[in-house]
mmCIF file of C-alpha atoms in Angstrom:
data_model
loop_
_atom_site.group_PDB
_atom_site.id
_atom_site.type_symbol
_atom_site.label_atom_id
_atom_site.label_comp_id
_atom_site.label_asym_id
_atom_site.label_seq_id
_atom_site.Cartn_x
_atom_site.Cartn_y
_atom_site.Cartn_z
ATOM 1 C CA UNK A 212 14.795 7.648 1.823
ATOM 2 C CA UNK A 213 11.926 6.331 -0.271
ATOM 3 C CA UNK A 214 8.640 5.523 1.478
ATOM 4 C CA UNK A 215 6.231 3.007 -0.040
ATOM 5 C CA UNK A 216 2.576 2.977 0.985
ATOM 6 C CA UNK A 217 -0.403 1.046 -0.320
ATOM 7 C CA UNK A 218 -4.108 0.650 0.322
ATOM 8 C CA UNK A 219 -5.274 -2.231 2.574
ATOM 9 C CA UNK A 220 -6.629 -5.088 0.485
ATOM 10 C CA UNK A 221 -10.281 -6.044 0.886
ATOM 11 C CA UNK A 222 -11.422 -9.406 -0.454
ATOM 12 C CA UNK A 223 -14.599 -9.567 -2.504
ATOM 13 C CA UNK A 224 -15.128 -5.803 -2.606
ATOM 14 C CA UNK A 225 -14.363 -3.232 -5.238
ATOM 15 C CA UNK A 226 -10.990 -1.593 -4.682
ATOM 16 C CA UNK A 227 -12.768 1.696 -4.048
ATOM 17 C CA UNK A 228 -13.976 0.284 -0.717
ATOM 18 C CA UNK A 229 -10.441 0.408 0.614
ATOM 19 C CA UNK A 230 -10.510 4.129 0.203
ATOM 20 C CA UNK A 231 -13.188 4.881 2.726
ATOM 21 C CA UNK A 232 -15.828 5.070 -0.001
ATOM 22 C CA UNK A 233 -18.776 2.821 -0.680
ATOM 23 C CA UNK A 234 -18.377 -0.535 0.995
ATOM 24 C CA UNK A 235 -16.005 0.587 3.754
ATOM 25 C CA UNK A 236 -16.881 -1.041 7.016
ATOM 26 C CA UNK A 237 -19.499 -3.244 5.368
ATOM 27 C CA UNK A 238 -17.723 -6.505 6.060
ATOM 28 C CA UNK A 239 -14.979 -8.289 4.151
ATOM 29 C CA UNK A 240 -12.267 -6.087 5.601
ATOM 30 C CA UNK A 241 -8.938 -7.817 5.958
ATOM 31 C CA UNK A 242 -6.858 -7.430 9.128
ATOM 32 C CA UNK A 243 -3.318 -6.273 8.483
ATOM 33 C CA UNK A 244 -0.324 -8.321 9.576
ATOM 34 C CA UNK A 245 2.919 -6.711 10.677
ATOM 35 C CA UNK A 246 6.229 -8.148 11.823
ATOM 36 C CA UNK A 247 5.892 -9.717 15.239
ATOM 37 C CA UNK A 248 2.455 -11.231 14.473
ATOM 38 C CA UNK A 249 0.682 -8.090 15.649
ATOM 39 C CA UNK A 250 -2.688 -7.576 13.972
ATOM 40 C CA UNK A 251 -4.021 -4.114 13.250
ATOM 41 C CA UNK A 252 -7.615 -3.305 12.268
ATOM 42 C CA UNK A 253 -8.268 -1.564 8.958
ATOM 43 C CA UNK A 254 -7.872 2.198 9.131
ATOM 44 C CA UNK A 255 -11.068 4.248 9.081
ATOM 45 C CA UNK A 256 -10.932 7.476 7.168
ATOM 46 C CA UNK A 257 -12.071 10.675 8.831
ATOM 47 C CA UNK A 258 -13.716 13.605 7.162
ATOM 48 C CA UNK A 259 -12.249 15.887 4.580
ATOM 49 C CA UNK A 260 -10.013 18.776 5.532
ATOM 50 C CA UNK A 261 -6.360 19.325 6.216
ATOM 51 C CA UNK A 262 -4.014 17.319 8.434
ATOM 52 C CA UNK A 263 -3.719 18.400 12.059
ATOM 53 C CA UNK A 264 -0.788 20.759 12.694
ATOM 54 C CA UNK A 265 2.326 19.237 14.194
ATOM 55 C CA UNK A 266 3.942 20.887 17.178
ATOM 56 C CA UNK A 267 7.713 21.117 17.084
ATOM 57 C CA UNK A 268 9.406 20.200 20.325
ATOM 58 C CA UNK A 269 13.092 20.948 20.172
ATOM 59 C CA UNK A 270 13.643 18.664 23.149
ATOM 60 C CA UNK A 271 11.811 15.682 21.753
ATOM 61 C CA UNK A 272 13.462 12.266 21.305
ATOM 62 C CA UNK A 273 15.835 11.890 18.379
ATOM 63 C CA UNK A 274 14.264 10.389 15.235
ATOM 64 C CA UNK A 275 14.935 6.753 14.426
ATOM 65 C CA UNK A 276 16.414 6.530 10.980
ATOM 66 C CA UNK A 277 16.747 3.608 8.599
ATOM 67 C CA UNK A 278 14.302 1.277 10.359
ATOM 68 C CA UNK A 279 12.247 -0.522 7.715
ATOM 69 C CA UNK A 280 8.634 -1.329 8.566
ATOM 70 C CA UNK A 281 6.786 -3.813 6.381
ATOM 71 C CA UNK A 282 3.009 -4.103 6.392
ATOM 72 C CA UNK A 283 1.031 -6.505 4.227
ATOM 73 C CA UNK A 284 -2.570 -7.660 4.002
ATOM 74 C CA UNK A 285 -3.767 -11.268 3.973
ATOM 75 C CA UNK A 286 -4.411 -12.389 0.471
ATOM 76 C CA UNK A 287 -2.375 -9.556 -1.031
ATOM 77 C CA UNK A 288 -0.337 -10.844 -3.896
ATOM 78 C CA UNK A 289 0.845 -9.387 -7.136
ATOM 79 C CA UNK A 290 -0.888 -10.855 -10.138
ATOM 80 C CA UNK A 291 1.142 -13.904 -11.073
ATOM 81 C CA UNK A 292 3.266 -13.369 -14.086
ATOM 82 C CA UNK A 293 2.713 -9.620 -14.166
ATOM 83 C CA UNK A 294 5.939 -7.876 -15.044
ATOM 84 C CA UNK A 295 7.751 -11.162 -15.708
ATOM 85 C CA UNK A 296 6.963 -11.663 -19.366
ATOM 86 C CA UNK A 297 9.378 -11.455 -22.229
ATOM 87 C CA UNK A 298 10.367 -7.947 -23.170
ATOM 88 C CA UNK A 299 9.520 -6.413 -19.788
ATOM 89 C CA UNK A 300 12.303 -4.090 -18.658
ATOM 90 C CA UNK A 301 13.088 -2.947 -15.122
ATOM 91 C CA UNK A 302 14.797 -0.007 -13.501
ATOM 92 C CA UNK A 303 14.941 -0.388 -9.736
ATOM 93 C CA UNK A 304 11.384 -0.800 -8.424
ATOM 94 C CA UNK A 305 9.741 0.077 -11.745
ATOM 95 C CA UNK A 306 8.988 -1.864 -14.903
ATOM 96 C CA UNK A 307 7.748 -1.214 -18.413
ATOM 97 C CA UNK A 308 4.677 -3.360 -17.568
ATOM 98 C CA UNK A 309 3.464 -0.858 -14.967
ATOM 99 C CA UNK A 310 1.369 2.201 -15.690
ATOM 100 C CA UNK A 311 3.254 4.908 -13.784
ATOM 101 C CA UNK A 312 2.182 8.415 -12.789
ATOM 102 C CA UNK A 313 4.930 10.833 -11.746
ATOM 103 C CA UNK A 314 3.997 14.135 -10.112
ATOM 104 C CA UNK A 315 6.083 17.209 -9.318
ATOM 105 C CA UNK A 316 8.906 15.870 -11.470
ATOM 106 C CA UNK A 317 11.175 18.952 -11.481
ATOM 107 C CA UNK A 318 13.166 18.935 -14.724
ATOM 108 C CA UNK A 319 11.674 15.550 -15.734
ATOM 109 C CA UNK A 320 15.050 13.813 -15.486
ATOM 110 C CA UNK A 321 13.634 10.966 -13.370
ATOM 111 C CA UNK A 322 10.874 10.314 -15.903
ATOM 112 C CA UNK A 323 13.431 10.353 -18.698
ATOM 113 C CA UNK A 324 15.630 7.855 -16.834
ATOM 114 C CA UNK A 325 12.673 5.456 -16.636
ATOM 115 C CA UNK A 326 11.675 5.916 -20.270
ATOM 116 C CA UNK A 327 15.266 5.446 -21.420
ATOM 117 C CA UNK A 328 15.644 2.237 -19.384
ATOM 118 C CA UNK A 329 12.343 0.884 -20.741
ATOM 119 C CA UNK A 330 13.116 1.907 -24.308
ATOM 120 C CA UNK A 331 9.718 3.631 -24.352
ATOM 121 C CA UNK A 332 7.703 6.099 -22.319
ATOM 122 C CA UNK A 333 4.258 4.917 -23.375
ATOM 123 C CA UNK A 334 3.516 3.619 -19.857
ATOM 124 C CA UNK A 335 4.457 6.933 -18.217
ATOM 125 C CA UNK A 336 2.412 10.001 -17.365
ATOM 126 C CA UNK A 337 4.814 12.679 -16.127
ATOM 127 C CA UNK A 338 3.452 15.910 -14.643
ATOM 128 C CA UNK A 339 4.606 19.176 -13.147
ATOM 129 C CA UNK A 340 2.970 22.003 -11.239
ATOM 130 C CA UNK A 341 5.033 24.454 -13.302
ATOM 131 C CA UNK A 342 3.971 25.510 -16.758
ATOM 132 C CA UNK A 343 6.147 24.563 -19.716
ATOM 133 C CA UNK A 344 7.546 28.086 -19.939
ATOM 134 C CA UNK A 345 8.333 28.171 -16.208
ATOM 135 C CA UNK A 346 10.134 24.836 -16.485
ATOM 136 C CA UNK A 347 12.381 26.154 -19.249
ATOM 137 C CA UNK A 348 13.248 29.181 -17.113
ATOM 138 C CA UNK A 349 13.921 27.135 -13.954
ATOM 139 C CA UNK A 350 15.812 24.112 -15.286
ATOM 140 C CA UNK A 351 18.497 24.154 -17.955
ATOM 141 C CA UNK A 352 17.752 20.588 -19.097
ATOM 142 C CA UNK A 353 13.966 20.667 -18.856
ATOM 143 C CA UNK A 354 13.333 21.454 -22.520
ATOM 144 C CA UNK A 355 15.661 18.743 -23.841
ATOM 145 C CA UNK A 356 14.308 16.201 -21.318
ATOM 146 C CA UNK A 357 10.725 16.946 -22.343
ATOM 147 C CA UNK A 358 11.582 16.726 -26.036
ATOM 148 C CA UNK A 359 13.150 13.294 -25.561
ATOM 149 C CA UNK A 360 10.229 12.094 -23.427
ATOM 150 C CA UNK A 361 7.817 13.107 -26.186
ATOM 151 C CA UNK A 362 9.922 11.202 -28.707
ATOM 152 C CA UNK A 363 9.745 8.113 -26.486
ATOM 153 C CA UNK A 364 5.970 8.356 -26.273
ATOM 154 C CA UNK A 365 5.450 9.591 -22.704
ATOM 155 C CA UNK A 366 2.364 11.608 -21.793
ATOM 156 C CA UNK A 367 3.370 15.027 -20.412
ATOM 157 C CA UNK A 368 1.163 17.388 -18.413
ATOM 158 C CA UNK A 369 1.908 20.785 -16.890
ATOM 159 C CA UNK A 370 0.061 22.884 -14.329
ATOM 160 C CA UNK A 371 -1.066 19.769 -12.442
ATOM 161 C CA UNK A 372 -1.764 20.429 -8.746
ATOM 162 C CA UNK A 373 -1.190 17.230 -6.737
ATOM 163 C CA UNK A 374 -3.812 18.381 -4.207
ATOM 164 C CA UNK A 375 -6.488 18.532 -6.925
ATOM 165 C CA UNK A 376 -5.287 16.028 -9.515
ATOM 166 C CA UNK A 377 -8.193 13.596 -8.970
ATOM 167 C CA UNK A 378 -10.335 16.234 -10.730
ATOM 168 C CA UNK A 379 -7.931 16.825 -13.634
ATOM 169 C CA UNK A 380 -9.807 16.082 -16.880
ATOM 170 C CA UNK A 381 -6.926 14.013 -18.279
ATOM 171 C CA UNK A 382 -6.329 12.036 -15.062
ATOM 172 C CA UNK A 383 -9.648 11.509 -13.302
ATOM 173 C CA UNK A 384 -10.615 8.498 -15.414
ATOM 174 C CA UNK A 385 -7.191 6.837 -15.436
ATOM 175 C CA UNK A 386 -5.725 4.234 -13.082
ATOM 176 C CA UNK A 387 -2.079 3.511 -12.292
ATOM 177 C CA UNK A 388 0.096 0.765 -10.813
ATOM 178 C CA UNK A 389 2.670 3.144 -9.327
ATOM 179 C CA UNK A 390 2.311 6.794 -8.331
ATOM 180 C CA UNK A 391 5.573 8.598 -7.560
ATOM 181 C CA UNK A 392 6.257 11.925 -5.847
ATOM 182 C CA UNK A 393 9.984 12.571 -5.469
ATOM 183 C CA UNK A 394 11.033 15.099 -2.827
ATOM 184 C CA UNK A 395 7.711 16.885 -2.295
ATOM 185 C CA UNK A 396 8.132 20.492 -1.210
ATOM 186 C CA UNK A 397 5.593 23.263 -0.586
ATOM 187 C CA UNK A 398 8.004 26.050 -1.544
ATOM 188 C CA UNK A 399 10.654 28.137 0.152
ATOM 189 C CA UNK A 400 8.676 30.404 2.459
ATOM 190 C CA UNK A 401 10.907 30.209 5.519
ATOM 191 C CA UNK A 402 13.340 27.894 7.252
ATOM 192 C CA UNK A 403 12.657 24.172 7.027
ATOM 193 C CA UNK A 404 12.281 23.882 10.811
ATOM 194 C CA UNK A 405 9.737 26.728 11.011
ATOM 195 C CA UNK A 406 6.389 25.409 12.213
ATOM 196 C CA UNK A 407 4.436 27.000 9.376
ATOM 197 C CA UNK A 408 6.788 25.397 6.829
ATOM 198 C CA UNK A 409 6.415 21.943 8.357
ATOM 199 C CA UNK A 410 2.632 22.272 8.334
ATOM 200 C CA UNK A 411 2.679 23.511 4.707
ATOM 201 C CA UNK A 412 4.679 20.455 3.655
ATOM 202 C CA UNK A 413 2.334 18.155 5.591
ATOM 203 C CA UNK A 414 -0.701 19.706 3.925
ATOM 204 C CA UNK A 415 0.894 19.146 0.511
ATOM 205 C CA UNK A 416 1.615 15.466 1.184
ATOM 206 C CA UNK A 417 -1.791 14.917 2.792
ATOM 207 C CA UNK A 418 -3.469 16.376 -0.290
ATOM 208 C CA UNK A 419 -1.334 14.192 -2.543
ATOM 209 C CA UNK A 420 -2.241 11.000 -0.674
ATOM 210 C CA UNK A 421 -5.954 11.781 -0.707
ATOM 211 C CA UNK A 422 -5.920 12.494 -4.437
ATOM 212 C CA UNK A 423 -3.713 9.537 -5.360
ATOM 213 C CA UNK A 424 -6.292 7.234 -3.737
ATOM 214 C CA UNK A 425 -8.651 7.924 -6.617
ATOM 215 C CA UNK A 426 -6.108 7.137 -9.317
ATOM 216 C CA UNK A 427 -4.725 3.719 -8.491
ATOM 217 C CA UNK A 428 -5.527 0.122 -9.261
ATOM 218 C CA UNK A 429 -5.615 -2.759 -6.761
ATOM 219 C CA UNK A 430 -2.091 -3.597 -5.572
ATOM 220 C CA UNK A 431 -0.915 -0.127 -6.515
ATOM 221 C CA UNK A 432 1.905 1.465 -4.528
ATOM 222 C CA UNK A 433 2.507 5.137 -3.839
ATOM 223 C CA UNK A 434 6.201 6.048 -3.600
ATOM 224 C CA UNK A 435 7.563 9.193 -1.955
ATOM 225 C CA UNK A 436 11.265 9.989 -1.738
ATOM 226 C CA UNK A 437 12.018 12.160 1.265
ATOM 227 C CA UNK A 438 14.920 13.444 3.318
ATOM 228 C CA UNK A 439 15.336 12.126 6.861
ATOM 229 C CA UNK A 440 16.468 13.693 10.099
ATOM 230 C CA UNK A 441 15.686 16.975 11.827
ATOM 231 C CA UNK A 442 12.642 18.884 10.609
ATOM 232 C CA UNK A 443 11.973 16.370 7.815
ATOM 233 C CA UNK A 444 11.031 13.650 10.300
ATOM 234 C CA UNK A 445 8.422 15.993 11.727
ATOM 235 C CA UNK A 446 6.438 15.779 8.513
ATOM 236 C CA UNK A 447 5.305 12.390 9.924
ATOM 237 C CA UNK A 448 4.591 10.829 6.537
ATOM 238 C CA UNK A 449 3.395 7.541 7.992
ATOM 239 C CA UNK A 450 0.702 9.302 10.025
ATOM 240 C CA UNK A 451 -0.431 11.251 6.966
ATOM 241 C CA UNK A 452 -0.672 8.008 4.988
ATOM 242 C CA UNK A 453 -2.725 6.384 7.746
ATOM 243 C CA UNK A 454 -5.176 9.300 7.684
ATOM 244 C CA UNK A 455 -5.699 8.523 3.977
ATOM 245 C CA UNK A 456 -6.367 4.817 4.758
ATOM 246 C CA UNK A 457 -2.942 3.819 3.429
ATOM 247 C CA UNK A 458 -0.438 1.523 5.130
ATOM 248 C CA UNK A 459 3.345 1.665 5.135
ATOM 249 C CA UNK A 460 4.870 -1.169 3.125
ATOM 250 C CA UNK A 461 8.580 -0.367 3.221
ATOM 251 C CA UNK A 462 11.313 2.222 3.637
ATOM 252 C CA UNK A 463 14.355 1.953 1.394
ATOM 253 C CA UNK A 464 17.423 4.037 0.581
ATOM 254 C CA UNK A 465 16.943 6.288 -2.452
#
C-alpha cells in the first residue's frame, strides 16, 4: 500500500505557515473537506519530541484494509499546465517535471526506474542511510544502479538520516514536489509485532514526516509505501502524519 499525505493549504500565507511555524493560527487557515461533506479544522502541531507509544492489544478489532480516504483543501489545485507540457514523461504518479527526493532507497533500483523512464535523473535526489561501501556489501546491484544513476544525472547522497535530513547541508536549502520513502524500517531488532519494534518504526516515520515538512514546496506530496495487516497497521501512519500537520490524501495499491 502507498500512503499519500500533504500539508493543508493556507491562502495568502507563506507555505511555511502550514507547518506550524510562523503564521500558524494567525487567520487565513482553510478548513479541510472530506467525503461526506464533513469539515475538519486545521491540525495544530504540538511540541517537539517523539510520537506517543502505541499499545498492542491482541484482542483489538481487525484492521480495515484497502479503504481509500481522500482529503483536500479548498482552493488546492495543481498549477495549471504543470507536468503537461511537451517532453514531460511520467511513470505512475511521478513525472520528469517534478523535483523528487527519495530517502532510504535500498539498492537504488526505484530511483533508477524513475530516471530510466524519464530519460534523465536530473530532477532526482536519491539518498540512503548506508554509506556507499555498505551499499555495495548489502546489495548486489547497488554499485551498477548507482553508476547508471550518475550517468543519467541524478544527485546521490549517502549517510542521510531521515530524522535529521532538514539539517543536511546539501538538502536544507532545497525544496521538492514529491518526497518518497518506500518501506521504511527501523532495523531488525526483534519480531515485527514486538511493542518496542512497533514504537521504533513509529519514531522513524514520525521523524521523517517532521523533517520532510521543511523540504517541500506548496502542493507537495509525501509518499510512503507500507505493508498492511497485523503489526504494520499498528504503526498508525495517519495519526503520525496528523501530528506533523499533514493530511491523508489517498491510499493506493503499490
